[in-house]
Coordinates of C-alpha atoms in Angstrom, one line a residue:
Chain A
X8 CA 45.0 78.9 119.8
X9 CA 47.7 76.1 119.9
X10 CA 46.7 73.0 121.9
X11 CA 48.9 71.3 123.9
X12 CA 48.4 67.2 124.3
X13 CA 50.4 65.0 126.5
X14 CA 52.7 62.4 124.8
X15 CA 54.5 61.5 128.1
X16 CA 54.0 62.4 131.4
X17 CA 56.8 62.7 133.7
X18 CA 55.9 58.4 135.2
X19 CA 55.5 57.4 131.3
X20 CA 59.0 59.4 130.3
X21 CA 61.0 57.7 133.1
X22 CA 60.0 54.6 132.2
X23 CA 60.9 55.2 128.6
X24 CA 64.4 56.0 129.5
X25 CA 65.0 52.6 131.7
X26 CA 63.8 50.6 128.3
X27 CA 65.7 52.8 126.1
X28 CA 68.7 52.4 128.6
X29 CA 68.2 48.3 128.6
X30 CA 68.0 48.9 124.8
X31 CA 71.4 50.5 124.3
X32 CA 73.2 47.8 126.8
X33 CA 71.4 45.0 124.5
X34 CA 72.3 46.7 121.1
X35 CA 76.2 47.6 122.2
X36 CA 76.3 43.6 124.1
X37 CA 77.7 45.6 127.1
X38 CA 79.5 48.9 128.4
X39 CA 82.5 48.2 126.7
X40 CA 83.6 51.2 124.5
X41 CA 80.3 52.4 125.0
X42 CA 80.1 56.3 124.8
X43 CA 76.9 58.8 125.1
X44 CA 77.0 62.0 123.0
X45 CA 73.9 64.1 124.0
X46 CA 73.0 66.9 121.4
X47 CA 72.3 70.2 122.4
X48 CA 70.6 71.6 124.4
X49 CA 67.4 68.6 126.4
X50 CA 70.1 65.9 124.3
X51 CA 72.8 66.3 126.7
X52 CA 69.9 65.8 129.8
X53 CA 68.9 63.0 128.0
X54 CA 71.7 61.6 127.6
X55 CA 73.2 62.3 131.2
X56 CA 70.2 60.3 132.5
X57 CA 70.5 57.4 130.3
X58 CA 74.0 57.1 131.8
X59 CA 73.2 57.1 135.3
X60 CA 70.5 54.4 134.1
X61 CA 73.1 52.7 132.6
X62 CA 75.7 53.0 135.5
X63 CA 73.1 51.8 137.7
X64 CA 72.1 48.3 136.8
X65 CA 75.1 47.8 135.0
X66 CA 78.0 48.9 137.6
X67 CA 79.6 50.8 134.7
X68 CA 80.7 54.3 134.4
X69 CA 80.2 55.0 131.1
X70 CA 81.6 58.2 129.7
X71 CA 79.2 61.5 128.1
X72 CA 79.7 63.9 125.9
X73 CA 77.9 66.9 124.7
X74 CA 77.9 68.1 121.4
X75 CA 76.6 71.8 119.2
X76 CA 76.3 71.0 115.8
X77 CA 75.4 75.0 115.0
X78 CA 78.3 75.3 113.2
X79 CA 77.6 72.4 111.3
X80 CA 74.2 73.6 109.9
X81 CA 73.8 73.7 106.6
X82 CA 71.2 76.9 106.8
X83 CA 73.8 79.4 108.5
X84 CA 73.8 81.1 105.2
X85 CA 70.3 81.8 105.2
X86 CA 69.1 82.2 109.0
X87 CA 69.1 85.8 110.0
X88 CA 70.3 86.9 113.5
X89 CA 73.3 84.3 114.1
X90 CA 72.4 81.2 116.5
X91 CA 74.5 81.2 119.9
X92 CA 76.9 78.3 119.7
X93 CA 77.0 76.4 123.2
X94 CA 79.7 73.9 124.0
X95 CA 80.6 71.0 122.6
X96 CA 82.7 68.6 125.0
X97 CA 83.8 65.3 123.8
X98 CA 85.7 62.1 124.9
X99 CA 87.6 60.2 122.8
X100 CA 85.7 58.7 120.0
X101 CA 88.2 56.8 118.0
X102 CA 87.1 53.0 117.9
X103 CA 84.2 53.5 120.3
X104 CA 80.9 52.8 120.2
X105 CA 79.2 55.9 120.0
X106 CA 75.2 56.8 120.9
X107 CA 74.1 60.0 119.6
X108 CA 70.9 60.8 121.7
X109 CA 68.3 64.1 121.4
X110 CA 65.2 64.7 122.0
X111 CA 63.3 64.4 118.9
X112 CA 64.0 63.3 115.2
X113 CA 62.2 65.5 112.8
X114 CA 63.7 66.5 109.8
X115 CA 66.8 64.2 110.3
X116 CA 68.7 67.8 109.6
X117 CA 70.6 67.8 112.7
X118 CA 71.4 64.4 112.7
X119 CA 73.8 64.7 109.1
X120 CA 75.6 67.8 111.5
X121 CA 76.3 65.6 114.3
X122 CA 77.5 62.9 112.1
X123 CA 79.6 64.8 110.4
X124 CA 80.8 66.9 113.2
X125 CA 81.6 63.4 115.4
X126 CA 84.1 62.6 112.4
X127 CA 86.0 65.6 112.7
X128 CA 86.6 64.2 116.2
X129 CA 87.7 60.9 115.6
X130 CA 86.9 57.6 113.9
X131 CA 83.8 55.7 116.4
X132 CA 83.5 52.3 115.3
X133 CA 79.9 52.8 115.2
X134 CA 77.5 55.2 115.6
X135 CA 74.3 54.5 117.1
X136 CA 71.0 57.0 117.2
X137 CA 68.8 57.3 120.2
X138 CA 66.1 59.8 120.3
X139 CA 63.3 59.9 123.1
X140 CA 60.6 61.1 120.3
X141 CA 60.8 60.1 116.4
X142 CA 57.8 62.4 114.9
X143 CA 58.2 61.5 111.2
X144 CA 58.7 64.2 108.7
X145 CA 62.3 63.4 107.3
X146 CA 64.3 65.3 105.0
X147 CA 67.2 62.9 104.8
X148 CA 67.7 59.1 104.7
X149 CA 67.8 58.8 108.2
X150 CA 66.6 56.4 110.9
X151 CA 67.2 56.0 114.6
X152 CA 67.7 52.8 116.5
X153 CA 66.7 53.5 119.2
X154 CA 63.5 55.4 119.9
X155 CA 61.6 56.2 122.7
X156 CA 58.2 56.8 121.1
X157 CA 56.4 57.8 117.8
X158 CA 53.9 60.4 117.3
X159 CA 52.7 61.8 113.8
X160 CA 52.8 65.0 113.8
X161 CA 52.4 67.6 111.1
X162 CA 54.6 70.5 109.5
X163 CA 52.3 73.0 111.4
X164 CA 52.9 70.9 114.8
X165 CA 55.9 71.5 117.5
X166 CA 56.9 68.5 120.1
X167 CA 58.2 70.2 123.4
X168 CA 60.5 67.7 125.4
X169 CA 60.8 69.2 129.1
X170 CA 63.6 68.1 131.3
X171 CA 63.1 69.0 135.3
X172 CA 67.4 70.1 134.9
X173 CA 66.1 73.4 132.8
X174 CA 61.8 73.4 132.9
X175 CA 61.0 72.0 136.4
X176 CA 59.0 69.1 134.8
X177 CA 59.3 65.6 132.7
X178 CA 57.5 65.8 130.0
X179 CA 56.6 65.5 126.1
X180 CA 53.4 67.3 124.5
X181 CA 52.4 68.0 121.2
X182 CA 52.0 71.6 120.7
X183 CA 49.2 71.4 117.5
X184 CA 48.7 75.1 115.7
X185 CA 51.7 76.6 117.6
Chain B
X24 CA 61.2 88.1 124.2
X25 CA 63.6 90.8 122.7
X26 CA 65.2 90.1 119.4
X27 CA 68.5 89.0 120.2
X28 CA 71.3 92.1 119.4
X29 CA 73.5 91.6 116.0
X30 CA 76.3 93.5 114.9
X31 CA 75.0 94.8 111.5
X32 CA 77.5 95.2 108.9
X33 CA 80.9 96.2 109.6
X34 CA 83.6 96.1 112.9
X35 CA 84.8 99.6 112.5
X36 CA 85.6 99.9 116.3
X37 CA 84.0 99.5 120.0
X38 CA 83.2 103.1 120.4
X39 CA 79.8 102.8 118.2
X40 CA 79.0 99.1 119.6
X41 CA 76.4 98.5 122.6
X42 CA 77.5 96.8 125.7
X43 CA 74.8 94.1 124.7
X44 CA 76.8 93.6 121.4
X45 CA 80.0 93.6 122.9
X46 CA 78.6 90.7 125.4
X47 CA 77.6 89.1 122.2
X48 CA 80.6 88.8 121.0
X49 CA 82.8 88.0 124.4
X50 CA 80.0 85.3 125.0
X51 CA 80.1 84.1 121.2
X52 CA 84.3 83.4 121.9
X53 CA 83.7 81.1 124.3
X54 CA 82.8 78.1 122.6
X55 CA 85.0 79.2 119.6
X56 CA 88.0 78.9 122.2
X57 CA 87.3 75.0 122.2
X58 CA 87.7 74.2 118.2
X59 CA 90.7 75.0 118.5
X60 CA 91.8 72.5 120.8
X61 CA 89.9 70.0 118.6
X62 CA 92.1 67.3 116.6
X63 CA 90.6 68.5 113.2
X64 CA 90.6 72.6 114.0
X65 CA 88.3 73.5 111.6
X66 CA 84.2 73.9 111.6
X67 CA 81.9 74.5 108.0
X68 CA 80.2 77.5 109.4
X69 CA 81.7 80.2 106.8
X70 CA 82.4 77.2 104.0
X71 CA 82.4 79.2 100.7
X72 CA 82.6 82.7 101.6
X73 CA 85.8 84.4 100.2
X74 CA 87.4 87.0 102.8
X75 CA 90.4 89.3 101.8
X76 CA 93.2 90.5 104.2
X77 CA 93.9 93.8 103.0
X78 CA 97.3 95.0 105.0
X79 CA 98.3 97.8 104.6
X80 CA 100.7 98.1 107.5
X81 CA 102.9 95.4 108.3
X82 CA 101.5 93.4 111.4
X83 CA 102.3 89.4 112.0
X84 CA 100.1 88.6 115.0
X85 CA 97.1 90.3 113.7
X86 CA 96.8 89.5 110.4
X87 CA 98.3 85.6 111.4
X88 CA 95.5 85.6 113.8
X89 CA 92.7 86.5 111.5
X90 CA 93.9 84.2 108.8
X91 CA 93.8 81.1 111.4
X92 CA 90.1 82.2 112.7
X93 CA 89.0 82.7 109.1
X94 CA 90.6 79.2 108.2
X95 CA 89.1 77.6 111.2
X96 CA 85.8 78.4 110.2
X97 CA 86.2 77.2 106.4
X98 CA 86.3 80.6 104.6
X99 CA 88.4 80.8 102.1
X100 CA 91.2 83.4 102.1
X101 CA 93.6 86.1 100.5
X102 CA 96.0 88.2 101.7
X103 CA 96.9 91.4 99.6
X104 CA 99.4 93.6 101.4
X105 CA 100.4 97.0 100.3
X106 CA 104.0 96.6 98.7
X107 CA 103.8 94.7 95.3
X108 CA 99.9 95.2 94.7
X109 CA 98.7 97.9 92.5
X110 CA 98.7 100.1 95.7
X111 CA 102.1 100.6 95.1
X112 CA 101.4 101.7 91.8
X113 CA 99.1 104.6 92.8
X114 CA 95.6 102.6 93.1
X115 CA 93.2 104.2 95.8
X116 CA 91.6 102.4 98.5
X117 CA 88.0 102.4 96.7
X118 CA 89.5 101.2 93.9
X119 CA 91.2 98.4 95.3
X120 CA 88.2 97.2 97.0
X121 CA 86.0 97.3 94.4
X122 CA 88.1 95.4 91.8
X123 CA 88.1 93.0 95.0
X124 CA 84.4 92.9 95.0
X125 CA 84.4 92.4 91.3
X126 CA 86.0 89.0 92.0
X127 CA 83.1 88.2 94.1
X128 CA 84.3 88.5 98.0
X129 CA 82.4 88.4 100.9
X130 CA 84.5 90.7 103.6
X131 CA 87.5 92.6 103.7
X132 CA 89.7 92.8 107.1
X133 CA 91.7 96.2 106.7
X134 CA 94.5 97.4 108.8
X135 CA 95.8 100.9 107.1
X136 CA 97.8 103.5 109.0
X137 CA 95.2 106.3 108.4
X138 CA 92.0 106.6 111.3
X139 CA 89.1 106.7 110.2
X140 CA 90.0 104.0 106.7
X141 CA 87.4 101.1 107.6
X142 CA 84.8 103.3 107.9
X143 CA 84.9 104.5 104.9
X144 CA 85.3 101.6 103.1
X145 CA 82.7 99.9 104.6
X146 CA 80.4 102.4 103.5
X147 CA 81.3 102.3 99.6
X148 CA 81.4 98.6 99.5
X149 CA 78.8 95.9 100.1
X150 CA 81.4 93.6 101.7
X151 CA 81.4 93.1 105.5
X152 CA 84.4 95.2 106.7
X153 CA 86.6 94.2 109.5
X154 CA 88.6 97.1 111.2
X155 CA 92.0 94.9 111.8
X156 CA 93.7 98.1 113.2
X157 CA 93.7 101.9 111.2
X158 CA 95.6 104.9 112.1
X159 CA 95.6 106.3 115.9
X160 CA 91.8 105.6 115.6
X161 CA 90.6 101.8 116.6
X162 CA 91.8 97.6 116.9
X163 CA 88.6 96.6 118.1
X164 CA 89.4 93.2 117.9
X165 CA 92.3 93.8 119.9
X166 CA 90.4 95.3 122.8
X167 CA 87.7 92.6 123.0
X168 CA 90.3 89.9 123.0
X169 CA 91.7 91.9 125.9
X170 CA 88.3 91.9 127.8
X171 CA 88.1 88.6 126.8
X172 CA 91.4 87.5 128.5
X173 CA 90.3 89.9 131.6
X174 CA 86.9 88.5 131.9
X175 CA 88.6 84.5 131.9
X176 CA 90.8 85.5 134.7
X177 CA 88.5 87.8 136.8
X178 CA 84.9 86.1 136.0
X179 CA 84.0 89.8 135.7
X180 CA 84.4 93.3 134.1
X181 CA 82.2 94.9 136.3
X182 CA 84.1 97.1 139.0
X183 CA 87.7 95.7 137.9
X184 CA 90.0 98.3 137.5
X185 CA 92.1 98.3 134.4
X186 CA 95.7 100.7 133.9
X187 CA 96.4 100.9 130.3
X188 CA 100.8 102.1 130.5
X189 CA 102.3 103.6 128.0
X190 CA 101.5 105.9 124.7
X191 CA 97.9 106.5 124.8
X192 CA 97.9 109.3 122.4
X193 CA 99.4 107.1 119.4
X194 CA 97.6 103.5 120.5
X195 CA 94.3 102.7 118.8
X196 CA 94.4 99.9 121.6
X197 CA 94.5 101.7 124.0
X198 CA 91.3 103.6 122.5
X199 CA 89.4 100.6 121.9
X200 CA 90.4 98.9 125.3
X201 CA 88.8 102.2 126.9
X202 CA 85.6 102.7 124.8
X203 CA 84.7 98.5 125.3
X204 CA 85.8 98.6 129.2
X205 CA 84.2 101.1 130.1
X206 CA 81.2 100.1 128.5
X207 CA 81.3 96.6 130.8
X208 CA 81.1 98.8 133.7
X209 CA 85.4 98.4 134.0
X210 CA 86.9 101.3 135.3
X211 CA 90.4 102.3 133.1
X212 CA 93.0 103.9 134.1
X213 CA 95.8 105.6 131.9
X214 CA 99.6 105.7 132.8
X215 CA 102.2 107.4 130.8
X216 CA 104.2 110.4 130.0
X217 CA 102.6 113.5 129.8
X218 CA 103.9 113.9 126.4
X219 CA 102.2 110.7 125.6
X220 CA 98.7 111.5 126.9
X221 CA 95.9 112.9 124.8
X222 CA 95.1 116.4 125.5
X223 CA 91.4 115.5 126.6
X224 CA 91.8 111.9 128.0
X225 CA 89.8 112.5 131.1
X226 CA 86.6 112.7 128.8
X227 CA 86.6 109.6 128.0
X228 CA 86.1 108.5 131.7
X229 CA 89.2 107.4 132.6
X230 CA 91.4 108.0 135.7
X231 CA 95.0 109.3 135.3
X232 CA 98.1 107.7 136.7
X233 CA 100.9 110.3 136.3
X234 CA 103.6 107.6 137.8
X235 CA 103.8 103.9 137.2
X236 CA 103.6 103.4 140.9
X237 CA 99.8 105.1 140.8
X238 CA 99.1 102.7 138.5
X239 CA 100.6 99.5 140.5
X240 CA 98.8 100.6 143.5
X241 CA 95.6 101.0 141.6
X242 CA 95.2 98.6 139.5
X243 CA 93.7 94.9 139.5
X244 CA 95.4 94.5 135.6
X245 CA 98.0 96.2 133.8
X246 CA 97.8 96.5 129.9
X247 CA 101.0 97.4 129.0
X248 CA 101.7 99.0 125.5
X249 CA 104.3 99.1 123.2
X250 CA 106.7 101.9 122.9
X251 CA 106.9 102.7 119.7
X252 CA 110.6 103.6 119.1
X253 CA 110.0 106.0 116.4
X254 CA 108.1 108.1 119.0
X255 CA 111.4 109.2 120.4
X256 CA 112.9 110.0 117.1
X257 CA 109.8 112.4 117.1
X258 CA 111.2 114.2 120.4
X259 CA 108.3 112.7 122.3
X260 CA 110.7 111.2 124.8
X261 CA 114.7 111.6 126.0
X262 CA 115.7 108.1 126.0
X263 CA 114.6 104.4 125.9
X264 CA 116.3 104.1 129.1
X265 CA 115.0 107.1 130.7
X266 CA 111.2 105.3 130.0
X267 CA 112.4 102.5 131.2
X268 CA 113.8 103.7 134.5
X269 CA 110.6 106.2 135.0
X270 CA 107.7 104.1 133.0
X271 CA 108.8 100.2 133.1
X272 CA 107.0 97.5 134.7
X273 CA 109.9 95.8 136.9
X274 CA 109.5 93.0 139.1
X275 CA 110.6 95.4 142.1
X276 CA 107.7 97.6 141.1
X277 CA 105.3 95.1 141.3
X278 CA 106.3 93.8 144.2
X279 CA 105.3 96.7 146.5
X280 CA 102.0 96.5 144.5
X281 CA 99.0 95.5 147.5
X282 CA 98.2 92.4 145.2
X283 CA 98.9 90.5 142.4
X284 CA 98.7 92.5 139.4
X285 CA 97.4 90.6 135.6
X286 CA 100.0 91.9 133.3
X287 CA 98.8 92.3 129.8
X288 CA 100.2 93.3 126.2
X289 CA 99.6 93.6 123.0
X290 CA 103.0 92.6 121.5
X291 CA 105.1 92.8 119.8
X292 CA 107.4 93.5 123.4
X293 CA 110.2 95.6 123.9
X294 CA 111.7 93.6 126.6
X295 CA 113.6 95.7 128.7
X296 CA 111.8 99.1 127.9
X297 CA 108.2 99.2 128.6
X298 CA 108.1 95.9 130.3
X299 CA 110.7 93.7 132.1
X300 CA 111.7 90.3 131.1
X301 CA 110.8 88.7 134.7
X302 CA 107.4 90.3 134.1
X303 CA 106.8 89.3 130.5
X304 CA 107.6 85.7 131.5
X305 CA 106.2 85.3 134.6
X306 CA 103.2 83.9 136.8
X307 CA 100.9 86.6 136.3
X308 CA 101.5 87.2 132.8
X309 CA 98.3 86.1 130.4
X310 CA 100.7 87.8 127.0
X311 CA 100.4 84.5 125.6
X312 CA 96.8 83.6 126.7
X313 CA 96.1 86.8 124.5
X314 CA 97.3 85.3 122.0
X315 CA 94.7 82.2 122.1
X316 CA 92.3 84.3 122.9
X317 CA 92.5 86.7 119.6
X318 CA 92.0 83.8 116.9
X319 CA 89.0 82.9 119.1
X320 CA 87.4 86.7 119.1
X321 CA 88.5 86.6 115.3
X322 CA 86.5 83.5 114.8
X323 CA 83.5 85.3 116.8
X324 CA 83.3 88.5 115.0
X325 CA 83.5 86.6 111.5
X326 CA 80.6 84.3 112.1
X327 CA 78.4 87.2 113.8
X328 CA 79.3 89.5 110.7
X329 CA 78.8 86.7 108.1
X330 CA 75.4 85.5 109.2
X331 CA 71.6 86.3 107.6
X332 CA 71.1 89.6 105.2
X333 CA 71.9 92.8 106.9
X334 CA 69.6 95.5 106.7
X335 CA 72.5 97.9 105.0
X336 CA 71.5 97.9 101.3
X337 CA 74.5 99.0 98.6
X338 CA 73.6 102.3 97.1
X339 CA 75.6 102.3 93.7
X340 CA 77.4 105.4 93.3
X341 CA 75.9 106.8 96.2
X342 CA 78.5 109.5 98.4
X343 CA 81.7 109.0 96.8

């Protein structure tokens, strides 16, 4: 039987996403050129939060983006049934400042797609990663700069992030045996 | 949970597809729609599969259409049409496509002027096969970029009512447009001479128009087809002008219609036969939105076909 343990509640999450939020404003010295790409599918909440954050205590508005990188996979040769590609919705990239933020780092897979898929956009002056869990196991040489929390969790384990928009609760648990 | 639906191997039409697949793929065009309005057109998904345009009728929007989608997702491409290959020197169709195969392909999209062609290659050749149009038979992905336009401007299939005008004996549009609509829960009518009718058409579901005007007052969308002109030359009809006078959609038609109709083709257009210029080119007219539309279905089909192992396994020498 899998056993679900908190990580965050839904007090312990909000709080999280003001520090990351004071975090990004700190790391980018302002709003300016600042621009929020939230990956599919709980990155895009995330992401949409941290801008109204952001907006709030800052007066900004500060534009989002959403972005699929299942195109961009680089196991679409091997996956059976085909993954449903969602939308991807950009803003201008070219010499911004741009924040890539999901849900959790794992395998740092997904991350090499959305780099590679924000440079068929445009040319960001930088590129930023913000990700509300970081639970070790990478594939690829790559970090994030922003991070929420860290848990260690093994091959075997799952990390559910819930977002009230699409589960009706704030949350992150560690699914163990799942 | 249900597995999700796929479409197994080949597209040989929308007659032998679920309405669950057929979702798949209307739903699966959506987001394709957007790459192409990117700055860079072009996503990795099918990056090192080989696909081969095998023409054997002459058609520009189709096979342009196909080559863009398969471009746009990475694959790399070939186009062999009939005059100047070695099926002009007596090669058959098997042939051909296995020497293609030899050269290591992935998928074939074949339009041929014979029904019934990409089902029979897909069965002798472990490539995915595409049905890009063959004989009087099927141009699935014709109709489903049809549904798709319909669906965009409607928000719905369900309960729209749909007049396909023209020659529905000799369109494999027409045939495809029926089987997927209908399908969705659409309800198709057909409008055209009598000469120009299948013998049978009211099995397929469909309501019969015998005047234009039916269809006007019937209809929420028109899909107009081409005339063929070599139809006449085969006594099917008097005179261009006679169809046009009896059979074309005019703006003074339409305007004693009891709403705005959508006004569909296939191209390419005989203005001034089957459809008006005034019509063709104006407000109501999604012929160019079509267009868009087909690279994007393209694109769909080719990334649902391309994906994971299919259960077919190659037989050699097995039924031919």
């Amino acid at each position: 039987m899998p056993t679900r343990t908190p990580i965050l509640d839904d007090r312990a999450l909000g709080r999280t996403l003001v520090r990351m939020a004071t975090e990004i404003v700190e790391r980018c010295r302002g709003t300016d050129a600042l621009v929020l790409v939230g990956i599919q599918r709980r990155g895009v909440e995330l992401a949409d939060r941290l801008k109204r954050l952001i907006d709030q205590s800052e007066g900004s508005s500060v534009p989002t983006g959403k972005l699929d990188i299942t195109l961009y996979r680089d196991d679409l040769q091997t996956v059976g049934p085909r993954p449903v590609v969602g939308e991807t919705r950009l803003p201008d990239l070219d010499g911004r400042t741009v924040v890539i933020v999901d849900d959790v780092l794992y395998t740092g897979r997904t991350v090499r797609a959305a780099l590679d898929e924000c440079a068929d956009f445009g040319r960001p002056r930088r590129i930023l990663l913000c990700v509300l869990i970081d639970r070790g196991g990478r594939e690829l040489p790559i970090q994030a700069d922003i991070v929420g929390t860290r848990v260690s969790a093994g091959p075997g384990d799952r990390v559910d992030v819930l977002v009230s928009e699409l589960d009706g609760r704030d949350a992150a648990e560690l699914v163990r045996g799942g | 949970m249900t597995a999700p639906p796929t479409l197994g191997k080949d597209l040989i039409g929308l007659e032998s597809l679920t309405a669950e697949q057929i979702r798949l793929i209307l739903d699966t065009a959506e987001p394709f729609k957007e790459v192409s309005e990117r700055p860079i057109k072009k996503v990795p998904a099918l990056r090192g599969k080989t696909i081969v345009n095998l023409f054997f009728e002459a058609s520009t929007r189709t096979r342009i259409s196909f080559e863009f989608a398969e471009k746009r997702l990475s694959a790399d491409t070939v186009n062999v049409a009939s005059a100047g290959s070695s099926v002009s020197k007596g090669e058959t169709l098997v042939d051909t496509a296995r020497n293609l195969e030899a050269m290591r392909i992935d998928m074939v999209v074949i339009r041929h002027g014979s029904s019934g062609t990409a089902q029979f290659l897909g069965q002798r050749i472990r490539s995915n096969v595409i049905n890009a149009g063959d004989g009087k038979h099927e141009h699935p992905t014709q109709g489903l970029l049809d549904m798709l336009t319909l669906r965009d401007r409607f928000k719905r299939l369900e309960g729209l009512r749909v007049a396909i005008c023209g020659d529905i004996l000799h369109s494999r549009v027409a045939r495809s447009n029926i089987w997927g609509l209908t399908k969705l829960g659409a309800e198709v009518g057909v409008c055209g001479p009598a000469t120009l009718l299948p013998r049978n058409v009211h099995e397929l579901g469909v309501t019969i128009l015998p005047r234009i005007e039916d269809a006007i007052q019937w209809a929420d969308a028109l899909n107009v087809l081409r005339l063929q002109l070599e139809r006449m030359e085969a006594g099917f009809l008097p005179s261009l002008r006679e169809y046009n006078r009896v059979f074309g959609v005019t703006t003074e038609r339409l305007a004693r219609a009891p709403k705005d109709l959508l006004i569909l083709h296939p191209g390419p257009m005989n203005r001034g036969v089957e459809i008006d210029s005034d019509v063709a080119d104006g407000p109501h007219s999604v012929i160019l939105p079509q267009v868009t539309n087909g690279v994007a279905v393209r694109m769909a089909v080719l990334y649902l076909l391309a994906g994971g192992s299919p259960d077919w396994a190659h037989q050699p020498g097995g039924g031919d």
